[in-house]
GROMACS .gro file of C-alpha atoms in nm:
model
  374
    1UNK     CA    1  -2.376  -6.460  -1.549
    2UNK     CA    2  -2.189  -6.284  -1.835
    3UNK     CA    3  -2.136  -6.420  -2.166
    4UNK     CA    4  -1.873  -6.254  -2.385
    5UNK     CA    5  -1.805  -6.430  -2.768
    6UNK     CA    6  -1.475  -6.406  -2.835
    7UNK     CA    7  -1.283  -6.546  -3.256
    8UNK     CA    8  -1.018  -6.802  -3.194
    9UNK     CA    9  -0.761  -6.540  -3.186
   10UNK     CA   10  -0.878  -6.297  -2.937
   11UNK     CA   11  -0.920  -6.511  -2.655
   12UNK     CA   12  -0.647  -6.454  -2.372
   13UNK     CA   13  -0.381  -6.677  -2.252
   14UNK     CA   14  -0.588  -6.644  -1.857
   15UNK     CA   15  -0.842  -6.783  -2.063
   16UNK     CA   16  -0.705  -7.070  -2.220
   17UNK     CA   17  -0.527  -7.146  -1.921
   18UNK     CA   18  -0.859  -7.167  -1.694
   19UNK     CA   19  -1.050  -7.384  -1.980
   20UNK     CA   20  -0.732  -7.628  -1.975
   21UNK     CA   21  -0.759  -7.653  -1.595
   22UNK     CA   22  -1.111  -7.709  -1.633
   23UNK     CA   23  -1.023  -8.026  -1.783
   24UNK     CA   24  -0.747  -8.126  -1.593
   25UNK     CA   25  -0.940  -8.161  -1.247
   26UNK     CA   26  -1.287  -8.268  -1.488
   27UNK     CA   27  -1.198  -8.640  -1.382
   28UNK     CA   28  -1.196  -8.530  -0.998
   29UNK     CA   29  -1.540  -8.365  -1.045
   30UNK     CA   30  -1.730  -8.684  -1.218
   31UNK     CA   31  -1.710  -8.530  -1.548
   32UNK     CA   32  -1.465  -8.753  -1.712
   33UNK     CA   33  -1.538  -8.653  -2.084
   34UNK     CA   34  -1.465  -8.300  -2.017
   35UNK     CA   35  -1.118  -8.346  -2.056
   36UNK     CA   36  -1.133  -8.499  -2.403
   37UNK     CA   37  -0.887  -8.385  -2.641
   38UNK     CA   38  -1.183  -8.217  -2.871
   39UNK     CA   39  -1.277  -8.002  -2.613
   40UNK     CA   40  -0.952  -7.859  -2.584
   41UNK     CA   41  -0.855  -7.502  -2.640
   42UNK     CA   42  -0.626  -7.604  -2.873
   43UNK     CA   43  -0.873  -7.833  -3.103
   44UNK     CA   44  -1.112  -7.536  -3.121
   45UNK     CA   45  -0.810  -7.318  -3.204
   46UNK     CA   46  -0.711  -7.501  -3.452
   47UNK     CA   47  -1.002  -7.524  -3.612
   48UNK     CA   48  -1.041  -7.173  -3.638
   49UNK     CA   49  -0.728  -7.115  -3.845
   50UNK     CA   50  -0.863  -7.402  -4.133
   51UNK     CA   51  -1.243  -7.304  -4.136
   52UNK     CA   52  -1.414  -6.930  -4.097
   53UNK     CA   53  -1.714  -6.864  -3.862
   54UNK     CA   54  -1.545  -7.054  -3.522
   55UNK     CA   55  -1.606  -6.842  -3.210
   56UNK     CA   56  -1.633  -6.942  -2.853
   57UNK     CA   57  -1.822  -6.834  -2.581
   58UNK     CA   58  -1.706  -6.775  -2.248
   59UNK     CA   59  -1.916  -6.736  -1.966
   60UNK     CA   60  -1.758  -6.546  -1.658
   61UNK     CA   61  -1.946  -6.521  -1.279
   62UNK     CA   62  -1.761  -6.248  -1.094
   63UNK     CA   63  -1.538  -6.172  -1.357
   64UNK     CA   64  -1.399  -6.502  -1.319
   65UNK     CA   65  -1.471  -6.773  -1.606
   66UNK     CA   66  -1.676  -7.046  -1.540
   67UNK     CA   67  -1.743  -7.221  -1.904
   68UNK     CA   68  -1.601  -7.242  -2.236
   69UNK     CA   69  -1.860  -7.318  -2.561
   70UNK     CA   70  -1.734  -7.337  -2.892
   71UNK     CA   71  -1.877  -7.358  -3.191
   72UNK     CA   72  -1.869  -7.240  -3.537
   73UNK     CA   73  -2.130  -6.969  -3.752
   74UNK     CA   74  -2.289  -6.888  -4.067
   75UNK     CA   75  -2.358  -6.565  -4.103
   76UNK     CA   76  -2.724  -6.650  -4.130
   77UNK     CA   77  -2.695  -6.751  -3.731
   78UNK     CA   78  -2.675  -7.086  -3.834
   79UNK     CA   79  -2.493  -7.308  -3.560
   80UNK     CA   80  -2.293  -7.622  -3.511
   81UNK     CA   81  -2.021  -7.808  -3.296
   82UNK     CA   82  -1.667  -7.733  -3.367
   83UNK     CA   83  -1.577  -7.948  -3.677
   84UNK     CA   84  -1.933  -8.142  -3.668
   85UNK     CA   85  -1.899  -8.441  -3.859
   86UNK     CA   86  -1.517  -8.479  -3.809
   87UNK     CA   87  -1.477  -8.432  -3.364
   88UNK     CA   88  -1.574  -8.692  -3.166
   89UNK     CA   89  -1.674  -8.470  -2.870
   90UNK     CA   90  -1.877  -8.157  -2.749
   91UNK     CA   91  -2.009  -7.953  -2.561
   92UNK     CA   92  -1.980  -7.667  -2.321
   93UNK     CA   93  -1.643  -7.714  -2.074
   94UNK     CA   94  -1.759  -7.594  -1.742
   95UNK     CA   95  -1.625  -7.539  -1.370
   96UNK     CA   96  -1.824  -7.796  -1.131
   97UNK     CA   97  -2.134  -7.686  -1.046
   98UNK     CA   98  -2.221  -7.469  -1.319
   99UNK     CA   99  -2.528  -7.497  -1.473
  100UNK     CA  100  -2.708  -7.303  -1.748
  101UNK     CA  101  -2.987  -7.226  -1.992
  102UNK     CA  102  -2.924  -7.330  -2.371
  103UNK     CA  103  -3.180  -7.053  -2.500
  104UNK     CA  104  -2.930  -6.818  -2.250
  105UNK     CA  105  -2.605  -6.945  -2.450
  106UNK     CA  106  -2.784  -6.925  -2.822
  107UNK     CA  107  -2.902  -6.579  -2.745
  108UNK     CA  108  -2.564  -6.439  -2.663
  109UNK     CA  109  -2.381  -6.622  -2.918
  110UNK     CA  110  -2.660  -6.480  -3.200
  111UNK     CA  111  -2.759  -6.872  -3.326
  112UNK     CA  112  -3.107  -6.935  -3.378
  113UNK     CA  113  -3.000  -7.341  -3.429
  114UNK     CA  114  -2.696  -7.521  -3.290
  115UNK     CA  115  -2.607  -7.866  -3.401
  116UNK     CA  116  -2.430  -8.153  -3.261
  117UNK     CA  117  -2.372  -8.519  -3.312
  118UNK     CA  118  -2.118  -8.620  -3.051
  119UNK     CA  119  -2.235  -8.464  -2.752
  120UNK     CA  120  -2.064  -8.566  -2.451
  121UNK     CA  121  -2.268  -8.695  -2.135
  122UNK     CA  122  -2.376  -8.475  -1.853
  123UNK     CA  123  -2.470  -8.162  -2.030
  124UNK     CA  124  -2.888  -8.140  -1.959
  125UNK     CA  125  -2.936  -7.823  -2.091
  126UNK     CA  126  -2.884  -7.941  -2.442
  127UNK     CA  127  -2.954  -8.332  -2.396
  128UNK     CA  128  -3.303  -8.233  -2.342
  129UNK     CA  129  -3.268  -8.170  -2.713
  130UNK     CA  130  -3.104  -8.448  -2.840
  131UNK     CA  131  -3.280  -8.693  -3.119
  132UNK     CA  132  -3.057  -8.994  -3.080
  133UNK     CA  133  -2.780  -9.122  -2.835
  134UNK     CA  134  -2.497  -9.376  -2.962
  135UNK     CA  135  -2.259  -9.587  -2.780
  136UNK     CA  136  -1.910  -9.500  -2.794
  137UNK     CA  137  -1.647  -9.747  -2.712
  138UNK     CA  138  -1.345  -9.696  -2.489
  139UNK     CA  139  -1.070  -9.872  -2.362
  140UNK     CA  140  -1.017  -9.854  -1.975
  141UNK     CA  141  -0.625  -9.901  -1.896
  142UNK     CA  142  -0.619  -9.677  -1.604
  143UNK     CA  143  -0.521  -9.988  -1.424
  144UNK     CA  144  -0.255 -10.064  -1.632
  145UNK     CA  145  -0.232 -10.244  -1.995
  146UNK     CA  146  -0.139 -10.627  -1.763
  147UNK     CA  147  -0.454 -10.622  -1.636
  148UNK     CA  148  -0.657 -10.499  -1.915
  149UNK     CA  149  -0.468 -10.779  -2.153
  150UNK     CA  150  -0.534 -11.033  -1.869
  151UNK     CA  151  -0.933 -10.916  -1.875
  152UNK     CA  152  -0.913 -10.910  -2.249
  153UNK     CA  153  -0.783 -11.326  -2.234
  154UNK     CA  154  -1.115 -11.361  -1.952
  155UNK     CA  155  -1.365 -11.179  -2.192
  156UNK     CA  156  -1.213 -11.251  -2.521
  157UNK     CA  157  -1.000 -11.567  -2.531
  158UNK     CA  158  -1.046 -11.698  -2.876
  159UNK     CA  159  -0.993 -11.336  -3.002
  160UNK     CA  160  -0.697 -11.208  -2.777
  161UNK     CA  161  -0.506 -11.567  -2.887
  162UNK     CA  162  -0.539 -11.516  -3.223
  163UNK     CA  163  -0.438 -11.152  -3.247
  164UNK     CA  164  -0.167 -11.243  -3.012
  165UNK     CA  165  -0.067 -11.513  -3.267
  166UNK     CA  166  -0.065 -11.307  -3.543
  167UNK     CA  167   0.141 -11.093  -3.392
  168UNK     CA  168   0.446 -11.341  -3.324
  169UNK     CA  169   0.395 -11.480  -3.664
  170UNK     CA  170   0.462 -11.073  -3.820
  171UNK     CA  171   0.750 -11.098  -3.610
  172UNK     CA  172   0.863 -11.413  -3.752
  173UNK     CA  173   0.839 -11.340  -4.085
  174UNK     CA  174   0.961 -10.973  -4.081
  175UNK     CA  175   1.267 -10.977  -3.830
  176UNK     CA  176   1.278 -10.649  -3.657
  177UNK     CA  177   0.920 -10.528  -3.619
  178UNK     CA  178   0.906 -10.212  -3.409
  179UNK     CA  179   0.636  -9.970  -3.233
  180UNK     CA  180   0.717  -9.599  -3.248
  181UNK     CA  181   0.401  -9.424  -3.011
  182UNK     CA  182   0.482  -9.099  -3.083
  183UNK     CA  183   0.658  -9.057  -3.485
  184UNK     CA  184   0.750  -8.682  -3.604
  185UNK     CA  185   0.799  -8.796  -3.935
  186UNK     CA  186   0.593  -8.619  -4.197
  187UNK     CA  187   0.671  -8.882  -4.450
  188UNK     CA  188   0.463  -9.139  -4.223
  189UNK     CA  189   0.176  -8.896  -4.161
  190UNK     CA  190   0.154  -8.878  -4.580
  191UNK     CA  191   0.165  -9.244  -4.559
  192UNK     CA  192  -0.139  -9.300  -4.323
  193UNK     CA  193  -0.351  -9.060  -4.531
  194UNK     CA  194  -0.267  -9.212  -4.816
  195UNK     CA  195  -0.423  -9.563  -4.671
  196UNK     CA  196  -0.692  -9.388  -4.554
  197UNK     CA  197  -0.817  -9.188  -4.873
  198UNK     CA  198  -0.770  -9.547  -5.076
  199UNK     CA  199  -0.970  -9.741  -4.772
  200UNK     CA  200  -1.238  -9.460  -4.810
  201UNK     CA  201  -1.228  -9.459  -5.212
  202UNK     CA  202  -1.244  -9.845  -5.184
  203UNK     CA  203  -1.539  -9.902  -4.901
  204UNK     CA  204  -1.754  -9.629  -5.100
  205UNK     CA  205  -1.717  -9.376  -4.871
  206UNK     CA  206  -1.647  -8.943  -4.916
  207UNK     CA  207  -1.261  -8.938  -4.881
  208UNK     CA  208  -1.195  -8.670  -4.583
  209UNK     CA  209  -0.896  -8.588  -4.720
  210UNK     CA  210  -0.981  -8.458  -5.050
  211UNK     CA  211  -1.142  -8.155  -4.820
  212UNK     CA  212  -0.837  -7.929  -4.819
  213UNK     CA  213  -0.981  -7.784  -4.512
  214UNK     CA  214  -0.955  -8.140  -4.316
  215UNK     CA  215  -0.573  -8.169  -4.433
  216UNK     CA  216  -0.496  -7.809  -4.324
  217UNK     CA  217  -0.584  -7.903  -4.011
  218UNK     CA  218  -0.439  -8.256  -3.945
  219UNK     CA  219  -0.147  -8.086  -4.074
  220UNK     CA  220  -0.169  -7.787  -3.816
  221UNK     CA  221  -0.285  -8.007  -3.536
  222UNK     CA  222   0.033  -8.221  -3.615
  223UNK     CA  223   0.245  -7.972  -3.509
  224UNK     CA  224   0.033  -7.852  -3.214
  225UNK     CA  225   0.198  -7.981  -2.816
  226UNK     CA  226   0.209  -7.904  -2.537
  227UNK     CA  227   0.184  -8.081  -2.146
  228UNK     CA  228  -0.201  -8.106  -2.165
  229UNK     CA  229  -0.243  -8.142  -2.542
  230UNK     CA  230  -0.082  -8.362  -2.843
  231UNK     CA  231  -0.147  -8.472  -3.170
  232UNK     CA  232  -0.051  -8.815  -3.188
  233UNK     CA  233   0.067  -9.064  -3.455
  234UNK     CA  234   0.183  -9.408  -3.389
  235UNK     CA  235   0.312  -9.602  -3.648
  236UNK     CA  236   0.350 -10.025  -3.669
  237UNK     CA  237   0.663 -10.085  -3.858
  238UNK     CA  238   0.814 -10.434  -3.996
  239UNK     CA  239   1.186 -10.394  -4.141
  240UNK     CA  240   1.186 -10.023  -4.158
  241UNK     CA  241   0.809 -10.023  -4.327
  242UNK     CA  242   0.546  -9.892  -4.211
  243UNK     CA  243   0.234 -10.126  -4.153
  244UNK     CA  244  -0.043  -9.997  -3.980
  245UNK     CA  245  -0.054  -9.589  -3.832
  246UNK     CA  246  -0.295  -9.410  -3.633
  247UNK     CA  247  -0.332  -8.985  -3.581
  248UNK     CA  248  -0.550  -8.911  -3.272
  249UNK     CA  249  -0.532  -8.667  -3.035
  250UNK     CA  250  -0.416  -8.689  -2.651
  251UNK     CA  251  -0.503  -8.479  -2.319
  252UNK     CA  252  -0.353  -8.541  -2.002
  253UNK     CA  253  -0.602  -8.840  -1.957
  254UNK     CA  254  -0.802  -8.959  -2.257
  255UNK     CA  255  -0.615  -9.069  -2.624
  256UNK     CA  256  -0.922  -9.012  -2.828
  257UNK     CA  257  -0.903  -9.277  -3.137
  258UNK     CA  258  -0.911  -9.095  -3.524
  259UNK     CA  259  -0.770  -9.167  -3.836
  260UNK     CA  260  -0.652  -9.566  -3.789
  261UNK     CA  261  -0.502  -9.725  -4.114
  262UNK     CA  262  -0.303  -9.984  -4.293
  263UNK     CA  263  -0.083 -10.162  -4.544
  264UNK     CA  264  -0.306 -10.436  -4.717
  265UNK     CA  265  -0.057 -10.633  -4.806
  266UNK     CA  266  -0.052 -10.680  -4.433
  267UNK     CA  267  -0.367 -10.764  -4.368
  268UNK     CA  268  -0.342 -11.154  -4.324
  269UNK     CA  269  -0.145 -11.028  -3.990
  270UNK     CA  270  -0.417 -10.765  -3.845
  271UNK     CA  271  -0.186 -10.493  -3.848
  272UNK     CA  272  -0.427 -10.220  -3.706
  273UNK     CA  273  -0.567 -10.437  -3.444
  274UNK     CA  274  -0.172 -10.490  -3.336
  275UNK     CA  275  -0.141 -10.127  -3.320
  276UNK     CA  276  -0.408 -10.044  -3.138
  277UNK     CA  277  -0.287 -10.304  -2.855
  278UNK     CA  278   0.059 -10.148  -2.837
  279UNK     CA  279  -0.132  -9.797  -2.816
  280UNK     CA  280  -0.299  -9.913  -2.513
  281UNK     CA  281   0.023 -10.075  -2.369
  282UNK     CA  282   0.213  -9.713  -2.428
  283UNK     CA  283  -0.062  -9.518  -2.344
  284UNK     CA  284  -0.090  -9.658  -2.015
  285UNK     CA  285   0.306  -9.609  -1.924
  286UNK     CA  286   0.218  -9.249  -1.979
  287UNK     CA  287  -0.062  -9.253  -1.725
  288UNK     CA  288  -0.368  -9.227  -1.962
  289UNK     CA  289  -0.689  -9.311  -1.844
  290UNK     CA  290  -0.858  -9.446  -2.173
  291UNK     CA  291  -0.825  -9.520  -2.528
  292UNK     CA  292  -1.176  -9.367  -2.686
  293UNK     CA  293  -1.237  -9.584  -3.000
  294UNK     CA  294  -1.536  -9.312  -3.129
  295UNK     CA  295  -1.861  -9.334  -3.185
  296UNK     CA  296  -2.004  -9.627  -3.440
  297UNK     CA  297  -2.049  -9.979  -3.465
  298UNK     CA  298  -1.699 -10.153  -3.557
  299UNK     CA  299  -1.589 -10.523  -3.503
  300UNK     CA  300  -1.239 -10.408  -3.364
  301UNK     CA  301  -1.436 -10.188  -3.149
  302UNK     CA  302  -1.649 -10.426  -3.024
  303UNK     CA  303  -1.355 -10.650  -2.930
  304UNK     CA  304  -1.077 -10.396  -2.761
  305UNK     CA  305  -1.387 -10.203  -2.567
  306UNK     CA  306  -1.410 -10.265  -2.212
  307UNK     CA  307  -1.733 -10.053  -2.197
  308UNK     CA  308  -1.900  -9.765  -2.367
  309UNK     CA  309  -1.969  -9.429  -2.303
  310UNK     CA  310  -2.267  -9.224  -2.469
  311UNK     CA  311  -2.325  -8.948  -2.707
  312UNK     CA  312  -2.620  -8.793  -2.858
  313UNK     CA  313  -2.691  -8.611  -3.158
  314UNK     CA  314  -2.983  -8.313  -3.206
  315UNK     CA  315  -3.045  -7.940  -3.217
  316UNK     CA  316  -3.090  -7.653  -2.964
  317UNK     CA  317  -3.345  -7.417  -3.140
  318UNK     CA  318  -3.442  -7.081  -3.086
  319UNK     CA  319  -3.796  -6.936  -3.247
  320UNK     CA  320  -3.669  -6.871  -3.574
  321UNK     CA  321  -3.712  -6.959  -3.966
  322UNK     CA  322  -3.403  -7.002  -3.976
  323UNK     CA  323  -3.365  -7.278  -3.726
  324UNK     CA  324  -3.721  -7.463  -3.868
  325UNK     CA  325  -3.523  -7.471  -4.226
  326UNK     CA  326  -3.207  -7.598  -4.101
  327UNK     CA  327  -3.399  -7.882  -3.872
  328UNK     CA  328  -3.634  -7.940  -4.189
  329UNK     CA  329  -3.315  -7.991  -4.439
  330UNK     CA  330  -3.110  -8.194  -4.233
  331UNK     CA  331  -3.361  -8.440  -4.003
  332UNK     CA  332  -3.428  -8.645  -4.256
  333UNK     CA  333  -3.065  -8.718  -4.393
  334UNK     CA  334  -3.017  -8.791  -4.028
  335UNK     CA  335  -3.241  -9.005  -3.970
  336UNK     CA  336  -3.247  -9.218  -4.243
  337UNK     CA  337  -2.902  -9.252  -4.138
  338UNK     CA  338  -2.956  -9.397  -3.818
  339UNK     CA  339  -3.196  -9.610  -3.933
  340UNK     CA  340  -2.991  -9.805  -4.189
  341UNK     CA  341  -2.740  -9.800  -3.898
  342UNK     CA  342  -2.961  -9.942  -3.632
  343UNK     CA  343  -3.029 -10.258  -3.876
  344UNK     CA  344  -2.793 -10.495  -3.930
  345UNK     CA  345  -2.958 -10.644  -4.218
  346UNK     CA  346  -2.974 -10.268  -4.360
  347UNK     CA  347  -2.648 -10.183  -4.259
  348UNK     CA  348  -2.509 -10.484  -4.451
  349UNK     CA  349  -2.681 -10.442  -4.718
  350UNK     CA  350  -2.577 -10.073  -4.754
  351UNK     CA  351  -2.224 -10.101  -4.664
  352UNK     CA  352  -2.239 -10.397  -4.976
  353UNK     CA  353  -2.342 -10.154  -5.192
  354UNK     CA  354  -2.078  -9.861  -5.117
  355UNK     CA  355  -1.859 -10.084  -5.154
  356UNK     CA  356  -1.951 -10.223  -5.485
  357UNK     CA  357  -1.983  -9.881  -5.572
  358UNK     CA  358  -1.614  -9.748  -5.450
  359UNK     CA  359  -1.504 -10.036  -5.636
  360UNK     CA  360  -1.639  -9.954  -5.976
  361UNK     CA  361  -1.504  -9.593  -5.953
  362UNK     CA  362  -1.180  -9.709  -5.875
  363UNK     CA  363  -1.186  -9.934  -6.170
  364UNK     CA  364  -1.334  -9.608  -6.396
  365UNK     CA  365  -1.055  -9.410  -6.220
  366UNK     CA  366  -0.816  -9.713  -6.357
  367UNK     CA  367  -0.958  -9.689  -6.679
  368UNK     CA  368  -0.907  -9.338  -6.780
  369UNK     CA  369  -0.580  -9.316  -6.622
  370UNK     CA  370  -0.455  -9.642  -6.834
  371UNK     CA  371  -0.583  -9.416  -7.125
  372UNK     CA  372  -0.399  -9.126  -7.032
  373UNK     CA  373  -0.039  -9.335  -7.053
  374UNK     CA  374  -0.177  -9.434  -7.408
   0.00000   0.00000   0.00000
């Protein structure tokens, strides 16, 4: 086996086209969650134009290539999944079959650590690794949306009747409510992140969007299609305003869940769990497999899922000093982490506080800006 490491840039259009049909026939192979939307080409790509130090790996056996691993760099050999902390998915993309060593892959790629946090299922080499695994919830409509609604009224019926009723009362009192699956407007993209920095200001949490970085490349990614690959945002509307909208990103099989948000002065009607409904009843027209809702524990989640797959968090290490100080900074962030988020009584209790907290900075925020206008 060769290994060449290639920048985002330099890699060939063969290339690209052999990783996307690596994905395409994943499903056929019992890989399913290699044809996630993160692992695409065009993810990693992207990525590489908003943030230095992305490079991917390609692996060839006869000249021919067999896997795809990218990742990003410091130049201290420092290693981590493609957009850790913001993709829902990773890993190495491989033909069936292929199997390999993760000291081989570190080695040629010049990382003495690699770190990941969603690492999708059925990659040994680097689950042997892993520190934690987490559920992630998906949404199975292969069979069509009728028959996942009618097994959502079976498992769910007190929950599917009221979102159901909620829905016909938005449509009673705002006459001409409408679903748009796929919406080019910009103006509604600038919408949803506005929602979404406010909902992270108010539930306490770092606002992804004041990274410029992040908005680079939901901008870039917004503009990024093709047959196998699509940004995606879906917008609720009710009289020509927008309600509820959700970016995520779409292969030929999987709509992997991202950026969900909404109006509050909608809330009363459940405007993103009404959204995420007609996303499963368009996404299935189109012949998608499954909605993946992401990694973390969510009510909504808990009630759309149909079942859950897993992915693990950890590090591949080589023997370096490097790799000790990386794994001695960030294991214990980490797993205090999980450990608040393993308790519910801890979880509550912290999410209570953020909140509380995102609250009084808004109310600072209100403060100084009411003293501004005087």
């Amino acid at each position: 086996m060769d290994i060449s490491v290639y920048r985002p840039g330099e890699l060939t259009g063969a290339d690209r086209a052999a990783w996307t049909a690596m994905q395409s026939k994943a499903h056929l192979h019992g890989l399913p969650g290699l044809g996630n939307p993160f692992l695409s080409p065009e993810f990693a790509l992207a990525v590489g134009r908003s943030r230095r130090g992305v490079r991917i790996a390609v692996a060839r056996e006869g000249g021919e290539p067999v896997a795809f691993f990218p990742y990003e760099r410091t130049a201290a050999g420092v290693g981590r999944a493609v957009g850790l902390g913001l993709s829902d998915c990773q890993g190495v993309v491989h033909a069936p079959g292929f199997t390999w060593e993760a000291q081989e892959f570190l080695k040629a790629c010049s990382l003495s650590v690699w770190e990941y946090d969603h690492l999708v299922q059925g990659q040994p080499a680097f689950e042997a690794t892993r520190t934690g695994s987490f559920a992630s919830p998906v949404v199975d409509i292969d069979q069509g949306y009728e028959t996942y609604l009618a097994e959502l009224r079976v498992r769910s019926p007190k929950f599917t009747g009221r979102t159901l009723a909620k829905d016909r009362k938005l449509g009673r009192d705002h006459p001409t409510v409408r679903y748009v699956h796929d919406e080019r407007d910009p103006a509604a993209l600038r919408t949803l992140k506005t929602w979404k920095s406010a909902q992270y200001r108010r539930t306490g949490r770092s606002d992804r969007f004041a990274k410029p970085w992040i908005n680079d490349l939901v901008e870039r990614l917004f503009h990024t299609r093709s047959d196998t690959f699509a940004a995606q945002l879906s917008v609720l509307y009710a009289a020509d305003r927008p309600v509820a909208a959700h970016f995520g990103l779409r292969s030929e099989r999987v709509l992997a869940c991202w950026f969900p948000a909404y109006d509050p002065d909608f809330a009363k009607y459940s405007p993103g769990l009404l959204l995420h409904l007609r996303m499963a009843e368009a996404a299935a027209a189109e012949g998608i497999a499954y909605l993946d809702l992401g990694r973390g524990q969510k009510e909504y989640k808990d009630s759309l899922k149909t079942r859950e797959l897993t992915v693990s968090e950890g590090w591949v290490t080589r023997r370096h000093p490097v790799a000790y100080g990386h794994r001695a900074r960030r294991a214990p962030v980490r797993a205090l982490r999980n450990t608040v988020h393993s308790r519910p009584e801890w979880f509550a209790s912290a999410d209570k506080l953020l909140k509380t907290a995102g609250r009084l900075r808004s109310q600072l925020a209100q403060g100084r800006s009411r003293k501004l206008r005087q």
